[in-house]
Coordinates of C-alpha atoms and ligand atoms in Angstrom, one line a residue:
M1 CA 9.8 -23.9 -9.5
I2 CA 6.2 -23.7 -10.0
T3 CA 4.4 -20.0 -9.8
L4 CA 0.9 -20.1 -8.4
L5 CA -1.6 -17.1 -9.1
D6 CA -3.3 -17.3 -6.0
Y7 CA -5.8 -14.1 -5.8
G8 CA -7.2 -14.7 -2.6
A9 CA -10.6 -16.6 -3.3
G10 CA -11.3 -19.9 -2.3
N11 CA -9.4 -22.9 -1.8
V12 CA -5.9 -22.6 -3.3
R13 CA -4.1 -24.2 -0.5
S14 CA -5.3 -27.5 -1.9
V15 CA -3.5 -26.7 -5.3
R16 CA -0.6 -25.7 -3.2
N17 CA -0.5 -28.8 -1.1
A18 CA -0.8 -30.9 -4.2
I19 CA 2.2 -29.3 -5.8
A20 CA 4.1 -29.9 -2.6
K21 CA 3.2 -33.2 -2.0
L22 CA 4.4 -33.9 -5.5
G23 CA 7.9 -32.5 -4.3
H24 CA 7.9 -29.0 -6.4
E25 CA 8.4 -25.6 -4.8
V26 CA 5.7 -23.1 -4.9
R27 CA 6.2 -19.3 -5.4
D28 CA 3.3 -17.0 -5.5
V29 CA 2.7 -14.4 -8.2
A30 CA 3.6 -11.0 -6.4
G31 CA 2.9 -8.6 -9.4
P32 CA 2.2 -8.7 -13.1
E33 CA 5.8 -9.2 -14.2
D34 CA 5.7 -12.7 -12.6
I35 CA 3.1 -13.7 -14.9
L36 CA 5.4 -13.2 -17.7
Q37 CA 8.4 -14.3 -16.2
A38 CA 7.2 -17.6 -14.6
E39 CA 8.8 -20.9 -15.9
K40 CA 5.3 -22.8 -15.3
L41 CA 2.3 -21.1 -14.1
I42 CA -0.8 -22.6 -12.5
F43 CA -4.1 -20.6 -12.4
P44 CA -6.2 -22.3 -9.8
G45 CA -9.8 -21.0 -10.7
V46 CA -11.9 -20.9 -7.5
G47 CA -14.9 -18.5 -7.0
R48 CA -17.4 -16.9 -9.5
F49 CA -16.5 -15.9 -12.7
G50 CA -17.0 -12.0 -11.8
S51 CA -14.9 -11.9 -8.7
V52 CA -12.0 -13.7 -10.3
M53 CA -12.2 -11.2 -13.3
E54 CA -12.5 -8.4 -10.5
R55 CA -9.4 -9.5 -8.8
L56 CA -7.4 -9.9 -11.9
Q57 CA -8.3 -6.5 -12.8
R58 CA -7.5 -4.8 -9.6
D59 CA -4.0 -6.7 -9.7
G60 CA -3.2 -5.8 -13.2
L61 CA -2.8 -9.3 -14.1
I62 CA -5.4 -9.4 -17.2
E63 CA -2.9 -8.2 -19.9
P64 CA 0.1 -10.1 -19.0
L65 CA -2.3 -13.3 -18.6
I66 CA -3.3 -12.7 -22.1
Q67 CA 0.2 -12.0 -23.3
R68 CA 1.4 -15.2 -21.6
I69 CA -1.1 -17.6 -23.1
R70 CA -0.6 -16.0 -26.6
S71 CA 3.0 -16.5 -26.5
D72 CA 2.5 -20.2 -25.5
K73 CA 4.4 -20.1 -22.2
P74 CA 3.7 -23.0 -19.9
F75 CA 0.4 -22.4 -18.2
L76 CA -2.3 -24.8 -16.7
G77 CA -5.6 -23.3 -15.6
I78 CA -8.1 -25.0 -13.4
C79 CA -11.9 -24.7 -13.2
V80 CA -13.1 -21.3 -13.6
A81 CA -9.6 -20.7 -15.1
L82 CA -11.0 -22.3 -17.9
Q83 CA -14.1 -20.4 -18.3
V84 CA -12.2 -16.7 -18.1
L85 CA -10.5 -17.9 -21.2
F86 CA -13.8 -16.9 -22.8
E87 CA -15.5 -13.6 -23.7
G88 CA -17.8 -13.8 -20.7
S89 CA -20.1 -16.0 -18.8
E90 CA -23.7 -16.2 -17.8
E91 CA -22.5 -16.4 -14.2
S92 CA -21.3 -12.7 -14.2
P93 CA -23.3 -10.9 -17.2
G94 CA -21.5 -7.8 -18.5
V95 CA -17.9 -8.9 -17.1
A96 CA -15.6 -9.7 -19.7
G97 CA -13.3 -12.7 -19.9
L98 CA -9.8 -12.9 -21.2
S99 CA -11.1 -13.4 -24.5
I100 CA -8.6 -15.9 -25.8
F101 CA -11.7 -17.9 -27.3
P102 CA -15.0 -16.5 -28.3
G103 CA -18.2 -16.9 -27.0
Q104 CA -19.9 -17.1 -23.7
V105 CA -19.8 -19.6 -20.9
K106 CA -23.5 -21.0 -20.4
R107 CA -25.2 -22.4 -17.4
F108 CA -26.0 -26.2 -17.6
A109 CA -29.5 -26.4 -19.1
P110 CA -32.2 -27.2 -16.4
G111 CA -33.4 -30.6 -16.7
L112 CA -33.3 -33.9 -14.7
L113 CA -29.8 -33.1 -13.5
S114 CA -28.9 -31.2 -10.4
V115 CA -26.9 -28.1 -11.1
P116 CA -24.2 -27.4 -9.9
Q117 CA -22.5 -30.6 -11.1
I118 CA -20.9 -31.9 -8.1
G119 CA -18.8 -35.0 -8.0
W120 CA -16.7 -37.4 -10.0
N121 CA -17.4 -37.9 -13.9
G122 CA -15.6 -39.3 -16.8
I123 CA -13.4 -37.7 -19.4
H124 CA -13.2 -38.5 -23.2
I125 CA -9.6 -37.4 -24.4
Q126 CA -9.8 -35.9 -27.7
A127 CA -6.1 -35.0 -28.4
D128 CA -2.9 -37.0 -27.2
S129 CA -1.4 -35.2 -24.3
P130 CA 1.4 -36.2 -22.1
L131 CA -0.9 -34.8 -19.3
F132 CA -2.6 -38.1 -19.4
D133 CA 0.3 -40.4 -19.4
G134 CA -0.5 -43.1 -17.0
Y135 CA -4.5 -42.2 -16.9
Q136 CA -6.4 -45.3 -16.8
E137 CA -9.9 -43.7 -17.4
E138 CA -10.5 -43.0 -13.6
K139 CA -13.2 -40.5 -12.8
L140 CA -12.3 -37.1 -12.0
Y141 CA -13.8 -34.4 -9.6
F142 CA -16.0 -31.6 -11.1
V143 CA -17.9 -28.9 -9.4
H144 CA -19.5 -26.2 -11.6
S145 CA -22.6 -24.8 -12.8
Y146 CA -21.4 -23.1 -16.1
R147 CA -19.9 -25.0 -18.8
V148 CA -18.0 -24.4 -22.2
S149 CA -19.7 -25.2 -25.3
C150 CA -17.8 -27.6 -27.8
E151 CA -18.9 -24.9 -30.8
N152 CA -16.7 -22.3 -28.8
V153 CA -13.3 -24.1 -29.0
P154 CA -11.5 -24.7 -32.0
D155 CA -10.6 -28.0 -33.1
E156 CA -6.9 -27.7 -32.3
W157 CA -7.6 -26.6 -28.7
L158 CA -10.0 -29.5 -27.8
L159 CA -8.4 -31.8 -25.2
T160 CA -11.2 -33.5 -23.2
T161 CA -15.1 -33.6 -23.2
T162 CA -17.4 -34.8 -20.6
D163 CA -21.0 -35.2 -20.4
Y164 CA -23.5 -34.2 -18.0
G165 CA -27.0 -34.0 -19.7
E166 CA -25.2 -32.3 -22.5
H167 CA -21.8 -32.8 -24.1
Y168 CA -19.4 -29.9 -23.2
V169 CA -15.8 -29.2 -23.0
S170 CA -13.9 -30.3 -19.8
G171 CA -10.3 -29.6 -21.3
V172 CA -8.5 -27.3 -23.8
A173 CA -5.0 -27.5 -24.6
R174 CA -2.4 -26.4 -27.2
G175 CA 1.2 -26.1 -27.2
H176 CA 2.4 -25.5 -23.6
V177 CA -1.1 -24.2 -22.5
A178 CA -3.7 -26.4 -21.1
A179 CA -7.1 -25.5 -18.8
L180 CA -9.0 -28.2 -17.2
Q181 CA -12.5 -28.0 -15.9
F182 CA -12.2 -30.6 -13.5
H183 CA -10.0 -30.4 -10.2
P184 CA -7.0 -32.6 -10.6
E185 CA -5.8 -31.3 -6.9
K186 CA -9.2 -33.0 -5.7
S187 CA -9.3 -36.0 -7.9
G188 CA -7.2 -38.2 -5.6
A189 CA -4.2 -40.4 -7.2
A190 CA -5.6 -40.1 -10.6
G191 CA -5.8 -36.2 -10.5
L192 CA -2.4 -35.9 -8.6
R193 CA -0.9 -37.9 -11.9
I194 CA -2.2 -35.3 -14.2
L195 CA -0.8 -32.4 -12.3
E196 CA 2.5 -34.2 -11.9
N197 CA 2.7 -34.8 -15.7
F198 CA 2.4 -31.0 -16.1
L199 CA 4.9 -30.3 -13.4
N200 CA 7.4 -32.7 -15.1
L201 CA 6.8 -31.5 -18.6
G202 CA 10.1 -29.9 -19.0
Q203 CA 10.1 -27.8 -22.4
G204 CA 7.4 -30.6 -23.7
R205 CA 4.0 -29.3 -25.1
V206 CA 1.0 -30.5 -23.4
S207 CA -0.7 -31.0 -26.5
E208 CA 1.4 -32.8 -29.1
V209 CA -1.1 -34.1 -31.7
L210 CA -3.7 -32.6 -33.7
P211 CA -7.1 -33.8 -32.1
R212 CA -9.1 -36.6 -33.4
P213 CA -12.8 -36.2 -32.5
A214 CA -13.9 -39.4 -31.7
A215 CA -17.3 -40.5 -33.0
G216 CA -19.6 -42.5 -31.1
Q217 CA -18.4 -42.4 -27.5
P218 CA -20.7 -43.6 -25.0
P219 CA -21.7 -40.4 -22.7
T220 CA -19.4 -40.2 -19.6
K221 CA -21.5 -41.0 -16.4
M222 CA -21.5 -39.0 -13.1
A223 CA -20.7 -41.3 -10.1
K224 CA -22.8 -41.5 -7.0
R225 CA -20.6 -40.4 -4.1
V226 CA -19.8 -42.0 -0.7
I227 CA -18.9 -39.5 1.9
A228 CA -17.5 -40.0 5.2
C229 CA -18.6 -37.6 7.9
L230 CA -16.6 -36.5 11.1
D231 CA -18.6 -34.9 13.7
V232 CA -15.9 -33.1 15.7
R233 CA -15.9 -31.5 19.1
S234 CA -13.7 -31.0 22.3
N235 CA -14.1 -33.7 25.0
D236 CA -14.3 -32.7 28.8
R237 CA -10.2 -32.9 28.8
G238 CA -10.2 -30.2 26.0
D239 CA -9.2 -32.7 23.2
L240 CA -10.8 -32.4 19.8
V241 CA -12.2 -35.8 19.1
V242 CA -14.3 -37.2 16.2
T243 CA -17.4 -38.0 18.2
K244 CA -20.8 -39.7 17.1
G245 CA -24.1 -39.4 18.5
D246 CA -27.2 -41.6 18.8
Q247 CA -30.1 -39.3 17.4
Y248 CA -27.6 -36.3 18.3
D249 CA -26.7 -37.3 22.0
V250 CA -23.2 -37.6 21.9
R251 CA -22.5 -38.5 25.4
Q252 CA -22.2 -42.1 26.8
E253 CA -22.3 -42.5 30.5
G254 CA -21.8 -38.8 31.0
E255 CA -18.5 -38.8 28.5
V256 CA -18.3 -37.4 25.0
R257 CA -17.8 -40.5 22.8
N258 CA -14.3 -40.8 21.5
L259 CA -14.1 -42.4 18.0
G260 CA -10.6 -41.1 17.0
K261 CA -8.5 -38.4 15.9
P262 CA -10.2 -36.2 13.1
V263 CA -6.8 -35.8 10.9
E264 CA -6.1 -39.6 11.1
L265 CA -9.5 -40.8 10.5
A266 CA -9.8 -38.3 7.4
R267 CA -6.4 -39.8 5.8
R268 CA -7.9 -43.4 6.6
Y269 CA -10.8 -42.6 4.7
Y270 CA -9.5 -41.0 1.8
E271 CA -7.1 -44.0 1.5
E272 CA -10.0 -46.2 1.6
G273 CA -11.6 -44.6 -1.2
A274 CA -14.1 -41.8 0.3
D275 CA -15.2 -39.5 -2.6
E276 CA -15.4 -36.5 0.0
I277 CA -14.9 -36.0 3.5
T278 CA -17.2 -33.7 5.7
F279 CA -16.0 -32.3 9.1
L280 CA -18.9 -30.8 11.3
N281 CA -17.9 -28.8 14.4
I282 CA -20.7 -29.8 16.2
T283 CA -20.4 -27.3 18.9
G284 CA -19.8 -24.5 16.6
F285 CA -23.1 -23.0 17.3
R286 CA -21.8 -21.9 20.7
D287 CA -17.9 -21.7 20.0
F288 CA -16.5 -19.3 17.7
P289 CA -14.6 -21.2 15.2
M290 CA -11.8 -18.3 14.5
Q291 CA -11.1 -18.7 17.9
D292 CA -11.2 -22.5 17.8
Q293 CA -7.9 -22.9 16.2
P294 CA -7.6 -26.5 16.7
M295 CA -10.4 -27.0 14.1
I296 CA -8.6 -24.9 11.6
E297 CA -5.5 -26.7 12.2
V298 CA -7.2 -29.8 11.8
L299 CA -8.3 -28.8 8.4
R300 CA -5.0 -27.5 7.5
K301 CA -3.3 -30.5 8.3
T302 CA -5.8 -32.9 6.7
S303 CA -5.5 -30.8 3.5
E304 CA -2.0 -31.6 3.2
E305 CA -2.7 -35.4 2.7
V306 CA -6.2 -35.8 1.6
F307 CA -6.8 -34.8 -1.9
V308 CA -10.6 -35.3 -2.4
P309 CA -13.1 -32.5 -1.4
L310 CA -13.2 -31.4 2.0
T311 CA -16.2 -29.6 3.5
I312 CA -16.5 -28.1 6.8
G313 CA -19.4 -27.1 8.9
G314 CA -20.3 -25.5 12.4
G315 CA -20.4 -22.0 13.4
I316 CA -20.5 -20.1 10.1
R317 CA -22.4 -17.1 11.2
E318 CA -21.6 -13.4 12.1
F319 CA -20.3 -12.9 15.4
T320 CA -18.8 -10.2 17.7
D321 CA -15.9 -11.5 20.1
S322 CA -15.2 -10.4 23.6
E323 CA -13.1 -7.4 22.6
G324 CA -15.9 -6.3 20.6
R325 CA -14.6 -7.2 17.0
S326 CA -17.2 -8.2 14.5
Y327 CA -16.9 -10.9 12.1
T328 CA -19.2 -11.5 9.0
A329 CA -20.0 -15.0 8.1
L330 CA -18.1 -14.4 5.2
D331 CA -15.1 -13.9 7.4
V332 CA -15.5 -17.1 9.1
A333 CA -16.0 -19.1 5.7
S334 CA -13.0 -17.2 4.2
E335 CA -10.9 -18.3 7.2
Y336 CA -12.1 -22.0 6.4
F337 CA -11.4 -21.8 2.6
R338 CA -8.0 -20.5 3.3
S339 CA -7.2 -23.4 5.7
G340 CA -8.1 -25.8 2.8
A341 CA -12.0 -26.2 2.9
D342 CA -13.7 -26.8 -0.5
K343 CA -17.1 -26.1 0.7
I344 CA -18.5 -24.8 3.8
S345 CA -21.6 -26.0 5.5
I346 CA -24.2 -24.0 7.2
G347 CA -26.6 -25.2 9.6
S348 CA -28.5 -22.9 12.3
D349 CA -27.8 -19.8 10.5
A350 CA -29.4 -21.0 7.3
V351 CA -32.7 -21.6 9.3
Y352 CA -32.4 -17.9 10.6
A353 CA -31.9 -16.7 7.0
V354 CA -34.9 -18.6 5.8
E355 CA -37.0 -17.5 8.7
E356 CA -36.1 -14.0 7.7
L357 CA -36.8 -14.6 3.8
I358 CA -40.3 -15.8 4.9
R359 CA -41.0 -12.9 7.0
N360 CA -39.9 -10.5 4.2
Q361 CA -42.2 -12.6 1.9
G362 CA -39.7 -14.0 -0.2
R363 CA -37.5 -10.8 -0.7
T364 CA -33.8 -11.3 -0.2
S365 CA -31.8 -8.9 1.8
G366 CA -28.3 -9.8 0.1
R367 CA -27.1 -9.8 3.7
S368 CA -27.6 -13.4 4.7
S369 CA -24.6 -15.6 5.3
I370 CA -25.7 -17.8 2.4
E371 CA -25.8 -14.9 0.0
Q372 CA -22.7 -13.5 1.2
I373 CA -20.7 -16.5 0.9
S374 CA -22.1 -17.6 -2.4
R375 CA -21.6 -14.2 -4.1
T376 CA -17.9 -14.7 -3.4
Y377 CA -17.1 -17.9 -3.5
G378 CA -20.0 -19.5 -5.9
A379 CA -22.9 -21.6 -4.9
Q380 CA -21.0 -24.7 -5.4
A381 CA -19.2 -23.9 -2.3
V382 CA -22.1 -23.5 -0.1
V383 CA -23.8 -26.5 1.6
I384 CA -26.7 -26.3 3.9
S385 CA -26.7 -28.9 6.8
V386 CA -30.5 -29.8 7.6
D387 CA -31.1 -31.3 11.1
P388 CA -34.8 -32.2 10.7
R389 CA -37.1 -34.2 13.2
R390 CA -40.1 -36.1 12.4
V391 CA -43.4 -34.5 13.7
Y392 CA -46.4 -36.8 13.4
V393 CA -49.9 -35.5 12.7
K394 CA -53.2 -37.2 12.4
S395 CA -54.1 -35.3 9.5
P396 CA -52.2 -33.0 6.9
E397 CA -55.2 -30.4 8.2
D398 CA -53.6 -30.5 11.5
T399 CA -50.5 -28.3 10.4
F400 CA -49.9 -25.6 7.8
H401 CA -46.4 -27.5 7.1
Q402 CA -46.0 -29.7 4.2
T403 CA -46.7 -33.3 5.3
I404 CA -46.2 -36.6 3.7
R405 CA -48.3 -39.9 4.5
T406 CA -45.7 -42.0 5.8
G407 CA -45.1 -45.8 5.8
Q408 CA -43.8 -45.6 9.3
V409 CA -46.7 -45.1 11.7
G410 CA -46.3 -42.6 14.7
P411 CA -46.2 -43.3 18.4
G412 CA -50.3 -42.3 18.3
G413 CA -51.1 -44.3 15.4
E414 CA -50.4 -41.3 12.9
H415 CA -50.1 -41.7 9.2
Y416 CA -48.7 -38.2 8.3
C417 CA -45.6 -36.5 9.5
W418 CA -43.9 -33.3 8.7
Y419 CA -40.4 -32.8 9.2
Q420 CA -39.4 -30.0 11.6
C421 CA -36.1 -27.7 11.2
T422 CA -33.9 -27.7 14.3
V423 CA -31.1 -25.2 15.4
K424 CA -28.3 -25.6 17.6
G425 CA -27.7 -29.3 17.0
G426 CA -31.1 -30.4 17.3
R427 CA -31.6 -28.8 20.7
E428 CA -34.1 -26.3 19.5
G429 CA -37.2 -26.9 17.0
R430 CA -38.4 -24.2 14.8
D431 CA -41.7 -23.4 13.1
L432 CA -40.1 -24.2 9.8
D433 CA -40.2 -27.2 7.7
A434 CA -37.5 -28.9 5.6
V435 CA -39.1 -28.1 2.5
Q436 CA -39.4 -24.4 3.3
L437 CA -35.8 -24.5 4.4
V438 CA -34.3 -26.0 1.3
Q439 CA -36.2 -24.0 -1.1
G440 CA -35.2 -20.7 0.8
C441 CA -31.9 -21.9 0.7
E442 CA -31.7 -22.7 -2.9
Q443 CA -33.3 -19.1 -3.7
L444 CA -30.5 -17.2 -1.4
G445 CA -27.6 -19.1 -3.5
A446 CA -27.1 -22.3 -1.8
G447 CA -25.4 -25.1 -3.9
E448 CA -26.2 -28.3 -2.1
I449 CA -28.2 -29.8 0.9
L450 CA -26.6 -32.2 3.3
L451 CA -29.7 -33.8 4.5
N452 CA -29.4 -35.3 8.2
C453 CA -32.3 -36.7 9.9
I454 CA -32.4 -36.7 13.8
D455 CA -34.5 -39.7 14.3
R456 CA -32.4 -41.8 12.1
D457 CA -28.9 -40.6 13.3
G458 CA -26.7 -43.3 14.8
T459 CA -29.7 -45.9 14.7
N460 CA -28.1 -48.0 11.9
S461 CA -31.6 -48.6 10.7
G462 CA -31.2 -47.0 7.2
F463 CA -31.5 -43.6 5.8
D464 CA -35.2 -41.8 5.7
L465 CA -36.0 -42.4 2.1
E466 CA -39.2 -40.7 2.6
L467 CA -37.6 -37.4 3.8
I468 CA -34.9 -37.7 0.9
N469 CA -37.4 -38.0 -1.8
L470 CA -39.4 -35.1 -0.1
V471 CA -36.4 -32.8 -0.3
R472 CA -34.7 -33.9 -3.6
G473 CA -38.0 -33.5 -5.3
A474 CA -38.5 -29.7 -3.9
V475 CA -34.8 -28.3 -5.0
S476 CA -32.7 -28.6 -8.2
I477 CA -29.5 -28.6 -6.4
P478 CA -27.8 -32.0 -5.1
V479 CA -28.6 -33.6 -2.2
I480 CA -26.8 -35.6 0.2
A481 CA -28.5 -38.4 2.1
S482 CA -27.2 -38.4 5.8
S483 CA -28.1 -40.4 9.0
G484 CA -28.9 -44.0 9.5
A485 CA -26.6 -46.0 7.5
G486 CA -26.1 -49.5 8.9
S487 CA -24.9 -51.6 6.1
A488 CA -23.8 -51.6 2.3
V489 CA -27.3 -52.5 1.3
H490 CA -28.7 -49.0 3.0
F491 CA -26.4 -47.3 0.5
V492 CA -28.0 -49.5 -2.4
E493 CA -31.2 -48.6 -1.4
V494 CA -30.8 -45.0 -1.1
F495 CA -29.7 -44.8 -4.4
Q496 CA -32.3 -47.3 -6.2
K497 CA -35.1 -45.5 -4.2
T498 CA -34.3 -41.8 -4.3
P499 CA -32.5 -39.4 -6.6
A500 CA -30.0 -38.4 -4.1
E501 CA -26.8 -37.5 -5.5
A502 CA -24.5 -38.6 -2.7
A503 CA -25.0 -40.6 0.8
L504 CA -23.0 -39.9 3.8
A505 CA -22.3 -42.0 6.8
A506 CA -20.4 -41.8 10.0
G507 CA -20.9 -44.4 12.7
I508 CA -20.5 -47.5 10.6
F509 CA -17.2 -46.1 9.1
H510 CA -15.8 -45.0 12.3
R511 CA -16.4 -48.4 13.9
R512 CA -15.0 -50.4 11.0
E513 CA -18.4 -52.1 10.8
V514 CA -18.5 -51.5 7.1
P515 CA -15.5 -50.6 4.7
I516 CA -16.1 -47.8 2.3
S517 CA -14.8 -50.5 -0.5
A518 CA -17.6 -52.6 0.6
V519 CA -20.2 -50.1 0.0
K520 CA -18.7 -49.3 -3.6
E521 CA -18.7 -53.1 -4.4
A522 CA -22.3 -53.3 -3.4
L523 CA -23.4 -50.5 -5.7
R524 CA -21.3 -51.6 -8.4
E525 CA -22.7 -54.9 -8.2
V526 CA -26.3 -53.6 -9.0
D527 CA -24.8 -51.2 -11.8
I528 CA -24.6 -48.1 -9.7
E529 CA -22.0 -45.9 -11.2
V530 CA -19.3 -45.2 -8.5
R531 CA -15.8 -43.9 -8.4
Ligands
1PR1 O1 -25.2 -25.1 13.3 O2 -24.1 -24.1 11.5 O3 -23.2 -24.3 13.8 O4 -23.6 -26.2 12.4 C1 -23.6 -27.2 13.4 C2 -23.5 -28.6 12.7 O5 -23.2 -29.6 13.5 C3 -24.8 -29.0 11.7 O6 -24.3 -29.6 10.5 C4 -25.2 -30.2 12.6 O7 -25.7 -31.1 11.6 C5 -23.8 -30.6 13.3 N1 -24.5 -31.4 14.6 C6 -24.7 -30.4 15.6 N2 -24.9 -31.2 16.7 C7 -24.7 -32.6 16.3 C8 -24.7 -33.7 17.1 O8 -24.8 -34.8 16.7 N3 -25.0 -33.8 18.4 N4 -24.3 -33.7 14.2 C9 -24.3 -32.5 15.0 C10 -25.0 -33.9 13.1 C11 -25.2 -35.6 11.7 C12 -24.5 -36.2 10.7 C13 -24.1 -37.7 11.2 C14 -25.1 -38.4 10.4 C15 -24.6 -39.6 10.0 N5 -24.4 -35.2 12.7 O9 -23.3 -35.1 10.7 O10 -22.6 -37.5 10.8 O11 -26.3 -38.5 11.0 O12 -24.4 -40.7 10.8 P1 -24.7 -42.1 11.0 O13 -24.2 -42.6 9.7 O14 -23.6 -42.6 12.2 O15 -26.0 -42.3 11.4 P2 -24.0 -24.6 12.8

């Protein structure tokens, strides 16, 4: 029997599902006494440092947790649950952590690498531990902006280290207590094995031998991510299907194209090695997702079988239903997180939020969907889905928007273009450009950009590299290149010619034209790091 500390923030369902998949029963912590009495306790840290500590405080769990860890009872902490073992964090100044270890958890230093770190990185194991029985140096999934410094962890606790611009602690363990920065429940088969090793430990210790700090290890490397995207909507018969547009037009001969069932396709992509799966509820701008139970059901079912990160977008905004009940964007996002999403993606509402930010001359209100969700769940859980379209102009003076000189000449012989943001699935263009949008969203607290391109969507003609370079150069958060992939070579091109952290495709995977393994193989051949 495994006891789970679910304090109602973020995606705890994935950990629950992973434990169930491994054949163990899960019990929830119902009160402080369970913390002390549980045979094995898992603390899946999701959300911001401050909100995690606030909930622990509210539920009277701080002292029992400290006592449990100090008395060396089996404990596995994940992600923020590693960070709360320290005195505090730059993420939530003034909030005290559990203070098992000294020092503050700090934000990754600004530099060439995007923050948050989102994706698959390696670990260096610094102490023998049965947690890593069977581990074959696979990459594991990390998602965080703050990290533990090596100098704050006593040698006898150091379990693993990782490199991301700097060398930091990605795991601590001693006796029966362990905490990991990466997410084993989201790290595919490799992560499930680590989790299983913890579940099967019996009375065994997680760290048996004194550490041997290794000298001269090459830095671990972050992989470029390959993401499969499923655009989902109801067809005219009311069945929820995966569809695919051609420049966002998903109908062929009047019918919504049907490329398969969402859960089945997601499972297939997981098995084929997708590093992440994204669902976009493409009619979410007009339907209300909390009444759209099939989509939530898709997420629930998928998260039972797919152990890589799941993102869901579509319809995340405030809403009043036909009975006059009001929901905030945070309510909608929370429902998605509870149903198994690791990240949510906001499209139309992000455009409106940045328009308001500009009207307010850059002053934030604290009320936008991005701010609300980021405050509770952390920036790394908030993706912005951008749906831009090229607008060609004869000269940069013809618009106040940021233009580029483009290698792809416009229909009237124009050599310049800007990227116009759209809402409602590309149906409505706004007076906002892609650079204004992403910079505004970063300011409001978004953690990642999913950069679509209406001109390229479904064309198989390759990613819009000019757009990707423009946008990635304008922000310090990771960018997922999307729209236009037609071959494995297009993935090589996007990673060689732009700094995008990830690339996403839909059509070629749905139609089985290019397997995910072929994409990875092509990247490996040119020494691009992949999982
Ligand atoms: O505005 O917050 O409700 O979110 C709606 C979401 O639905 C947005 O993320 C928006 O991008 C998406 N969306 C709306 N309409 C469409 C459509 O296609 N008619 N899909 C749509 C966007 C773009 C990508 C696609 C890539 C790769 N689809 O998701 O998967 O372009 O395709 P490819 O590899 O086949 O070229 P809100």
